[in-house]
Amino acid sequence: MNNQRWLSFNYFTFFFTWGIFMPYWTGWLTGDKGLSVSAASIIIGAGLLARSFSTLILFPVATNRFSISTVMKGIALLSLVLMISYIPFESYSVLLLITVLFSLIYPNLMPGIEGSATILLANEKLDYGKSRSFGSIGYTVALIVVGLGTSLFQEKAIYWLMLAGIVFIIFSQFQATPLILKTEPKKQNSNTSIGNFKKLFTSKEFLIILIISVLLQGSHTSYYNYGFIYLQDLGINSFYIGLILNVAVLGEILFFAKADSFLANMKISTMYIWAAIGSTLRWVLVFLFPNVFVFIGSQLLHVISFGYAHYATIQFISKRLKTSQIPTAQGMYTSFAMSLINALLTFPAGFLYEVSAKTAFLGMIACTIPALLLTLATKRKYNY
C-alpha cells in the first residue's frame, strides 16, 4: 500500500466513526439511554471540554515522546476499551464519566490523521484533497448506514455501529505505515512541546488564523449536536435523516477531491471570507424557514461553511509552519476549533434549542460575523 492509499484508507476509517459520533451521539443518549436533551447536552459539552484539553495538551506531548504511528495505535486500542465500557451502564453520572474518559482519548485520532497528512504533504507532496475526500466518503457511508440501522433497530444501532467502526480503525492503524510516521522523535525533551506552544502563541499571524478557524468551525455547533434531533422534530424518518445529512458530506467529497486544483490560486483570507458569508447565510435560512426542504438546501452550503474554512487552515499549517511545529499546531487547531468552542457553545445552544429549535441555529451567526470582520481587518497586514 503506497502512502497516498494509506492516508486515504485511514481517513475513511476514522471519519466513518466520526460520522456516527458527531451527528448521532446526542440522539443515542436521548433515544437509547433515555436522557433529556439538556442532560445529554451537558454530557456532550463535558466531553467536548475533555476533548479540548486532550488534543491541546496530551496529543502534542504524546507525539513529542513517541512516533505518531505509535500514538495512533494506542489511541485506537484505548478507544475500543472505553467504548465497550458503555454497555452495562444506564446511570447519568456513569455515562458522564465514560464520555469524558472516551473524549480524552478517541478524538485525538483527528489531529493524528490530520497531522499525518500535513507531514506527508510537507515531505512527499501528496494530494491532500484526494485523500481527505475519502474521509468524507467514510462520513457519508456512516450516515447512510446509521440512518438505515436506526430505522430498523432504533437508536441502539448507533452504539453498535460505533463499536464496529472503532474495530475498523484498529485494523487500518495496523496496516503498513509510512516510514516517516514511524520515526521516533529525536533530541526532544519535555520542554520541546512547551517551546512550540510558546512560539505559536507569540505568533500574531498564527493566532489570527486560529481565532478565525475557531469562530468558523464553532458556528457548526448546533448543526452537529442537534441536526439529527431537529429533523426528528420535523417528523422525518430516521432513514431519510441519514440521506439529508449526507447532502453536506457529498458536497465535501466533491470539494476535497478537487480542492488542490480548484483553490490552488485562492488566498487563505479569501477562503475564510467565503466561509463566513456562506455559514451566515446557511444558519439564517434555517432560522427563517424551518422546514425540511430549506434544511436540505442549506446543506449545500456546507462545502463553503466547513470545507473552505478547514482547507484554508490546513494550507496555512502545512505551508507557513515548520514540520516540527505541525503536530502542536494541529493539536491546537483541533482542540480550540473542533472541541473547545463547540463545548462552550453547546450549553447556550442547548438552552436555545429547548426554547426554540430554529433559534439555536440563528445563534451561530454570533461566530460567523466576527470571523468575517476579523479576516477583513487583518488580511492585508499579515498577507494571508
Short mmCIF file of C-alpha atoms in Angstrom, two decimals:
data_model
loop_
_atom_site.label_atom_id
_atom_site.label_comp_id
_atom_site.label_asym_id
_atom_site.label_seq_id
_atom_site.Cartn_x
_atom_site.Cartn_y
_atom_site.Cartn_z
CA MET A 1 0.00 0.00 0.00
CA ASN A 2 1.58 3.31 -1.04
CA ASN A 3 1.46 6.36 1.22
CA GLN A 4 -1.39 8.06 -0.67
CA ARG A 5 -3.58 4.96 -0.31
CA TRP A 6 -2.59 4.53 3.34
CA LEU A 7 -3.67 8.08 4.08
CA SER A 8 -6.93 7.69 2.16
CA PHE A 9 -7.74 4.43 3.95
CA ASN A 10 -7.11 5.94 7.38
CA TYR A 11 -9.20 8.99 6.57
CA PHE A 12 -12.06 6.69 5.57
CA THR A 13 -11.94 4.56 8.71
CA PHE A 14 -11.72 7.48 11.12
CA PHE A 15 -14.44 9.56 9.52
CA PHE A 16 -16.75 6.57 9.37
CA THR A 17 -16.84 6.66 13.17
CA TRP A 18 -16.86 10.47 13.23
CA GLY A 19 -19.97 10.32 11.06
CA ILE A 20 -21.62 8.33 13.82
CA PHE A 21 -20.26 10.11 16.88
CA MET A 22 -20.75 13.73 15.82
CA PRO A 23 -24.32 13.86 14.50
CA TYR A 24 -25.86 10.90 16.34
CA TRP A 25 -24.37 10.61 19.82
CA THR A 26 -26.80 13.09 21.37
CA GLY A 27 -29.62 11.14 19.72
CA TRP A 28 -28.26 7.89 21.15
CA LEU A 29 -28.09 9.33 24.66
CA THR A 30 -31.67 10.66 24.45
CA GLY A 31 -33.18 7.77 22.47
CA ASP A 32 -31.44 4.66 23.80
CA LYS A 33 -30.29 5.81 27.24
CA GLY A 34 -33.42 7.88 27.94
CA LEU A 35 -31.77 11.20 28.81
CA SER A 36 -33.36 14.61 28.26
CA VAL A 37 -31.91 16.97 25.65
CA SER A 38 -30.49 19.21 28.37
CA ALA A 39 -28.91 16.27 30.24
CA ALA A 40 -27.42 14.89 27.02
CA SER A 41 -26.14 18.37 26.18
CA ILE A 42 -24.27 18.53 29.50
CA ILE A 43 -22.64 15.16 28.80
CA ILE A 44 -21.71 16.15 25.25
CA GLY A 45 -20.42 19.53 26.46
CA ALA A 46 -18.30 17.90 29.17
CA GLY A 47 -16.91 15.52 26.58
CA LEU A 48 -16.03 18.40 24.29
CA LEU A 49 -14.18 20.14 27.12
CA ALA A 50 -12.25 16.95 27.79
CA ARG A 51 -11.51 16.65 24.07
CA SER A 52 -10.21 20.20 24.00
CA PHE A 53 -7.80 19.58 26.87
CA SER A 54 -6.65 16.29 25.43
CA THR A 55 -5.96 17.45 21.88
CA LEU A 56 -4.28 20.62 23.15
CA ILE A 57 -2.05 19.02 25.82
CA LEU A 58 -1.99 15.23 25.71
CA PHE A 59 -1.67 14.73 21.96
CA PRO A 60 1.30 17.09 21.41
CA VAL A 61 3.06 15.69 24.49
CA ALA A 62 2.48 12.10 23.32
CA THR A 63 3.79 12.81 19.80
CA ASN A 64 6.78 14.56 21.36
CA ARG A 65 7.71 11.33 23.14
CA PHE A 66 6.58 8.65 20.66
CA SER A 67 6.17 8.36 16.92
CA ILE A 68 2.82 9.49 15.58
CA SER A 69 2.22 5.92 14.39
CA THR A 70 2.66 4.50 17.90
CA VAL A 71 0.39 7.17 19.38
CA MET A 72 -2.36 6.45 16.87
CA LYS A 73 -2.29 2.71 17.56
CA GLY A 74 -2.53 3.32 21.32
CA ILE A 75 -5.44 5.72 20.88
CA ALA A 76 -7.36 3.22 18.77
CA LEU A 77 -6.94 0.38 21.27
CA LEU A 78 -7.90 2.50 24.30
CA SER A 79 -10.93 3.84 22.42
CA LEU A 80 -12.19 0.30 21.94
CA VAL A 81 -11.84 -0.49 25.65
CA LEU A 82 -13.75 2.65 26.66
CA MET A 83 -16.48 2.12 24.07
CA ILE A 84 -17.12 -1.39 25.40
CA SER A 85 -17.47 0.05 28.92
CA TYR A 86 -20.68 1.85 27.85
CA ILE A 87 -22.56 -1.45 27.56
CA PRO A 88 -23.61 -2.25 31.15
CA PHE A 89 -24.41 1.25 32.43
CA GLU A 90 -27.55 3.44 32.38
CA SER A 91 -26.71 5.90 35.19
CA TYR A 92 -26.36 9.54 34.15
CA SER A 93 -23.25 10.05 36.29
CA VAL A 94 -21.54 6.93 34.93
CA LEU A 95 -22.40 7.85 31.34
CA LEU A 96 -20.94 11.29 32.00
CA LEU A 97 -17.72 9.77 33.37
CA ILE A 98 -17.31 7.32 30.49
CA THR A 99 -17.96 10.04 27.92
CA VAL A 100 -15.35 12.30 29.50
CA LEU A 101 -12.77 9.48 29.50
CA PHE A 102 -13.67 8.47 25.96
CA SER A 103 -13.37 12.10 24.85
CA LEU A 104 -9.90 12.32 26.36
CA ILE A 105 -8.76 9.50 24.05
CA TYR A 106 -10.79 8.91 20.88
CA PRO A 107 -10.89 12.45 19.37
CA ASN A 108 -7.08 12.54 19.28
CA LEU A 109 -7.39 10.36 16.20
CA MET A 110 -8.39 13.54 14.36
CA PRO A 111 -5.20 15.56 14.97
CA GLY A 112 -3.34 12.29 14.49
CA ILE A 113 -4.65 11.69 10.99
CA GLU A 114 -4.53 15.38 10.06
CA GLY A 115 -1.02 15.63 11.49
CA SER A 116 -0.01 12.59 9.46
CA ALA A 117 -1.49 14.23 6.37
CA THR A 118 0.31 17.53 6.86
CA ILE A 119 3.65 15.77 7.50
CA LEU A 120 3.24 13.68 4.35
CA LEU A 121 2.09 16.76 2.44
CA ALA A 122 5.14 18.73 3.53
CA ASN A 123 7.64 15.95 2.83
CA GLU A 124 6.20 14.00 -0.11
CA LYS A 125 3.83 16.46 -1.81
CA LEU A 126 0.88 14.10 -1.65
CA ASP A 127 -2.56 15.18 -2.86
CA TYR A 128 -4.26 16.24 0.39
CA GLY A 129 -7.66 16.87 -1.16
CA LYS A 130 -7.75 13.44 -2.77
CA SER A 131 -7.12 11.59 0.49
CA ARG A 132 -9.32 13.92 2.56
CA SER A 133 -12.21 13.19 0.20
CA PHE A 134 -12.06 9.57 1.38
CA GLY A 135 -12.76 10.90 4.87
CA SER A 136 -15.90 12.49 3.51
CA ILE A 137 -16.82 9.21 1.81
CA GLY A 138 -16.42 7.41 5.15
CA TYR A 139 -18.61 10.03 6.81
CA THR A 140 -21.33 9.71 4.19
CA VAL A 141 -21.29 5.91 4.36
CA ALA A 142 -21.74 6.18 8.13
CA LEU A 143 -24.73 8.48 7.75
CA ILE A 144 -26.43 6.09 5.34
CA VAL A 145 -25.69 3.01 7.45
CA VAL A 146 -26.82 4.67 10.69
CA GLY A 147 -29.94 6.02 9.00
CA LEU A 148 -30.85 2.54 7.85
CA GLY A 149 -29.86 0.98 11.19
CA THR A 150 -31.92 3.39 13.31
CA SER A 151 -34.95 2.99 11.05
CA LEU A 152 -34.81 -0.77 11.66
CA PHE A 153 -33.46 -1.07 15.21
CA GLN A 154 -34.00 2.41 16.71
CA GLU A 155 -31.21 4.41 18.38
CA LYS A 156 -29.44 1.37 19.84
CA ALA A 157 -28.00 0.73 16.36
CA ILE A 158 -25.90 3.90 16.78
CA TYR A 159 -23.84 2.35 19.55
CA TRP A 160 -23.14 -0.97 17.84
CA LEU A 161 -22.13 0.68 14.60
CA MET A 162 -19.77 2.97 16.52
CA LEU A 163 -18.21 -0.05 18.21
CA ALA A 164 -17.74 -1.81 14.88
CA GLY A 165 -16.22 1.36 13.43
CA ILE A 166 -13.55 1.52 16.13
CA VAL A 167 -12.59 -2.09 15.39
CA PHE A 168 -12.27 -0.99 11.77
CA ILE A 169 -9.93 1.84 12.85
CA ILE A 170 -7.69 -0.59 14.73
CA PHE A 171 -7.41 -2.69 11.58
CA SER A 172 -6.47 0.36 9.50
CA GLN A 173 -3.85 1.52 12.02
CA PHE A 174 -2.01 -1.79 11.83
CA GLN A 175 -1.59 -1.64 8.05
CA ALA A 176 1.79 -0.71 6.55
CA THR A 177 2.53 2.77 7.93
CA PRO A 178 4.67 5.35 6.06
CA LEU A 179 8.21 5.22 7.40
CA ILE A 180 8.33 8.92 8.26
CA LEU A 181 5.39 8.47 10.64
CA LYS A 182 7.13 5.60 12.45
CA THR A 183 10.26 7.61 13.15
CA GLU A 184 10.71 8.29 16.85
CA PRO A 185 11.21 11.97 17.84
CA LYS A 186 14.92 12.80 18.17
CA LYS A 187 16.70 15.09 20.59
CA GLN A 188 13.46 16.25 22.17
CA ASN A 189 12.69 16.68 25.82
CA SER A 190 9.69 17.62 27.90
CA ASN A 191 10.26 21.29 27.12
CA THR A 192 10.00 20.88 23.34
CA SER A 193 6.20 20.91 23.12
CA ILE A 194 6.11 23.83 25.57
CA GLY A 195 8.55 25.67 23.32
CA ASN A 196 6.35 25.04 20.30
CA PHE A 197 3.31 26.30 22.21
CA LYS A 198 5.15 29.49 23.14
CA LYS A 199 6.35 30.13 19.60
CA LEU A 200 2.89 29.61 18.15
CA PHE A 201 1.14 31.66 20.83
CA THR A 202 3.55 34.54 20.29
CA SER A 203 2.97 34.48 16.53
CA LYS A 204 0.29 37.08 15.85
CA GLU A 205 -0.30 35.68 12.38
CA PHE A 206 -0.95 32.17 13.73
CA LEU A 207 -3.23 33.50 16.49
CA ILE A 208 -5.32 35.41 13.94
CA ILE A 209 -5.69 32.27 11.83
CA LEU A 210 -6.54 30.22 14.91
CA ILE A 211 -9.23 32.66 16.10
CA ILE A 212 -10.85 32.79 12.67
CA SER A 213 -10.78 28.99 12.47
CA VAL A 214 -12.29 28.69 15.94
CA LEU A 215 -15.16 31.03 15.09
CA LEU A 216 -15.96 29.43 11.74
CA GLN A 217 -15.82 25.85 13.00
CA GLY A 218 -17.68 26.80 16.18
CA SER A 219 -20.58 28.07 14.08
CA HIS A 220 -21.42 24.42 13.29
CA THR A 221 -22.13 23.53 16.94
CA SER A 222 -25.92 23.48 16.72
CA TYR A 223 -25.82 21.57 13.46
CA TYR A 224 -23.52 18.85 14.81
CA ASN A 225 -25.29 18.42 18.14
CA TYR A 226 -28.92 18.92 17.18
CA GLY A 227 -29.23 18.38 13.43
CA PHE A 228 -30.45 14.79 13.90
CA ILE A 229 -32.92 15.74 16.65
CA TYR A 230 -34.10 18.79 14.69
CA LEU A 231 -35.02 16.64 11.70
CA GLN A 232 -36.75 14.17 14.01
CA ASP A 233 -38.80 17.09 15.40
CA LEU A 234 -39.80 17.92 11.83
CA GLY A 235 -41.22 14.42 11.59
CA ILE A 236 -38.60 12.96 9.22
CA ASN A 237 -38.00 9.19 9.20
CA SER A 238 -34.58 8.15 10.55
CA PHE A 239 -33.50 6.61 7.25
CA TYR A 240 -34.24 9.82 5.37
CA ILE A 241 -32.45 11.85 8.04
CA GLY A 242 -29.28 9.96 7.15
CA LEU A 243 -29.79 10.84 3.48
CA ILE A 244 -30.45 14.50 4.28
CA LEU A 245 -27.33 14.81 6.45
CA ASN A 246 -25.42 13.20 3.61
CA VAL A 247 -26.12 16.08 1.26
CA ALA A 248 -23.47 18.13 3.08
CA VAL A 249 -20.96 15.30 3.05
CA LEU A 250 -21.44 14.52 -0.63
CA GLY A 251 -20.58 18.15 -1.27
CA GLU A 252 -17.45 17.67 0.88
CA ILE A 253 -16.40 14.67 -1.19
CA LEU A 254 -16.57 16.62 -4.42
CA PHE A 255 -14.91 19.64 -2.83
CA PHE A 256 -11.90 17.88 -1.31
CA ALA A 257 -11.42 15.78 -4.45
CA LYS A 258 -10.88 18.96 -6.47
CA ALA A 259 -9.73 21.43 -3.79
CA ASP A 260 -6.00 21.25 -4.55
CA SER A 261 -6.55 22.34 -8.15
CA PHE A 262 -9.69 24.45 -7.69
CA LEU A 263 -8.25 26.54 -4.86
CA ALA A 264 -4.62 26.50 -5.96
CA ASN A 265 -4.52 30.25 -6.60
CA MET A 266 -7.02 31.40 -3.96
CA LYS A 267 -5.64 33.23 -0.94
CA ILE A 268 -6.32 31.84 2.53
CA SER A 269 -8.11 35.03 3.55
CA THR A 270 -10.44 34.76 0.55
CA MET A 271 -11.37 31.22 1.58
CA TYR A 272 -12.19 32.46 5.08
CA ILE A 273 -14.34 35.30 3.71
CA TRP A 274 -16.35 32.88 1.58
CA ALA A 275 -16.70 30.51 4.55
CA ALA A 276 -18.02 33.26 6.83
CA ILE A 277 -20.54 34.52 4.27
CA GLY A 278 -21.72 31.02 3.38
CA SER A 279 -22.09 30.00 7.01
CA THR A 280 -24.05 33.13 7.92
CA LEU A 281 -26.44 32.56 5.02
CA ARG A 282 -26.83 28.90 5.97
CA TRP A 283 -27.99 29.49 9.54
CA VAL A 284 -30.19 32.46 8.66
CA LEU A 285 -32.04 30.31 6.11
CA VAL A 286 -32.63 27.53 8.65
CA PHE A 287 -33.99 30.10 11.10
CA LEU A 288 -36.28 31.90 8.66
CA PHE A 289 -37.67 28.78 7.00
CA PRO A 290 -37.98 25.88 9.49
CA ASN A 291 -38.88 23.13 7.03
CA VAL A 292 -37.08 20.12 5.61
CA PHE A 293 -36.71 21.46 2.06
CA VAL A 294 -34.86 24.60 3.15
CA PHE A 295 -32.72 22.49 5.50
CA ILE A 296 -31.75 20.27 2.58
CA GLY A 297 -30.90 23.34 0.52
CA SER A 298 -28.81 24.77 3.34
CA GLN A 299 -26.78 21.56 3.38
CA LEU A 300 -25.25 22.57 0.06
CA LEU A 301 -23.59 25.48 1.83
CA HIS A 302 -21.57 23.07 3.97
CA VAL A 303 -18.93 22.99 1.25
CA ILE A 304 -18.34 26.68 1.87
CA SER A 305 -19.05 27.00 5.60
CA PHE A 306 -16.91 24.00 6.60
CA GLY A 307 -14.86 22.99 3.54
CA TYR A 308 -13.32 26.36 2.71
CA ALA A 309 -12.55 27.13 6.38
CA HIS A 310 -10.91 23.76 7.05
CA TYR A 311 -8.91 23.68 3.83
CA ALA A 312 -7.63 27.21 4.42
CA THR A 313 -6.35 26.29 7.89
CA ILE A 314 -4.66 23.09 6.69
CA GLN A 315 -2.95 25.05 3.92
CA PHE A 316 -1.67 27.62 6.41
CA ILE A 317 -0.30 24.96 8.77
CA SER A 318 1.41 22.94 6.04
CA LYS A 319 2.88 25.90 4.12
CA ARG A 320 3.68 28.52 6.78
CA LEU A 321 4.91 26.40 9.72
CA LYS A 322 7.95 24.21 10.30
CA THR A 323 7.47 20.43 10.21
CA SER A 324 8.38 20.21 13.93
CA GLN A 325 5.54 22.62 14.74
CA ILE A 326 2.87 20.79 12.74
CA PRO A 327 1.72 18.31 15.46
CA THR A 328 1.46 21.11 18.03
CA ALA A 329 -0.35 23.44 15.62
CA GLN A 330 -2.66 20.63 14.52
CA GLY A 331 -3.41 19.81 18.15
CA MET A 332 -4.18 23.45 18.89
CA TYR A 333 -6.45 23.72 15.85
CA THR A 334 -8.33 20.55 16.73
CA SER A 335 -8.51 21.49 20.41
CA PHE A 336 -9.82 25.02 20.02
CA ALA A 337 -11.69 24.88 16.71
CA MET A 338 -13.11 21.36 16.85
CA SER A 339 -13.57 20.95 20.59
CA LEU A 340 -13.35 23.89 22.99
CA ILE A 341 -15.54 26.30 21.06
CA ASN A 342 -18.09 23.53 20.44
CA ALA A 343 -18.06 22.68 24.14
CA LEU A 344 -18.61 26.28 25.20
CA LEU A 345 -21.38 26.82 22.66
CA THR A 346 -23.14 23.51 23.38
CA PHE A 347 -24.56 24.83 26.66
CA PRO A 348 -26.18 28.03 25.32
CA ALA A 349 -27.16 26.22 22.11
CA GLY A 350 -28.92 23.53 24.17
CA PHE A 351 -30.78 26.21 26.09
CA LEU A 352 -31.79 27.97 22.87
CA TYR A 353 -32.90 24.66 21.35
CA GLU A 354 -35.31 23.97 24.20
CA VAL A 355 -36.71 27.50 23.85
CA SER A 356 -36.92 27.36 20.04
CA ALA A 357 -35.08 24.85 17.86
CA LYS A 358 -34.53 27.25 14.96
CA THR A 359 -33.09 29.92 17.27
CA ALA A 360 -30.22 27.57 18.19
CA PHE A 361 -29.12 27.74 14.55
CA LEU A 362 -29.52 31.50 14.24
CA GLY A 363 -27.33 31.95 17.31
CA MET A 364 -24.38 30.63 15.33
CA ILE A 365 -24.01 33.91 13.41
CA ALA A 366 -22.50 35.25 16.64
CA CYS A 367 -19.42 33.39 15.38
CA THR A 368 -19.59 33.91 11.64
CA ILE A 369 -19.93 37.70 11.58
CA PRO A 370 -16.91 38.34 13.89
CA ALA A 371 -14.89 35.88 11.78
CA LEU A 372 -15.73 37.84 8.64
CA LEU A 373 -14.84 41.18 10.22
CA LEU A 374 -11.57 39.87 11.66
CA THR A 375 -10.50 38.46 8.30
CA LEU A 376 -11.26 41.70 6.50
CA ALA A 377 -9.37 43.69 9.14
CA THR A 378 -6.17 41.59 9.09
CA LYS A 379 -5.77 40.04 5.63
CA ARG A 380 -3.59 42.82 4.23
CA LYS A 381 -1.44 43.28 7.31
CA TYR A 382 -0.46 39.61 7.53
CA ASN A 383 -0.75 38.85 3.81
CA TYR A 384 -2.51 35.51 4.14
#
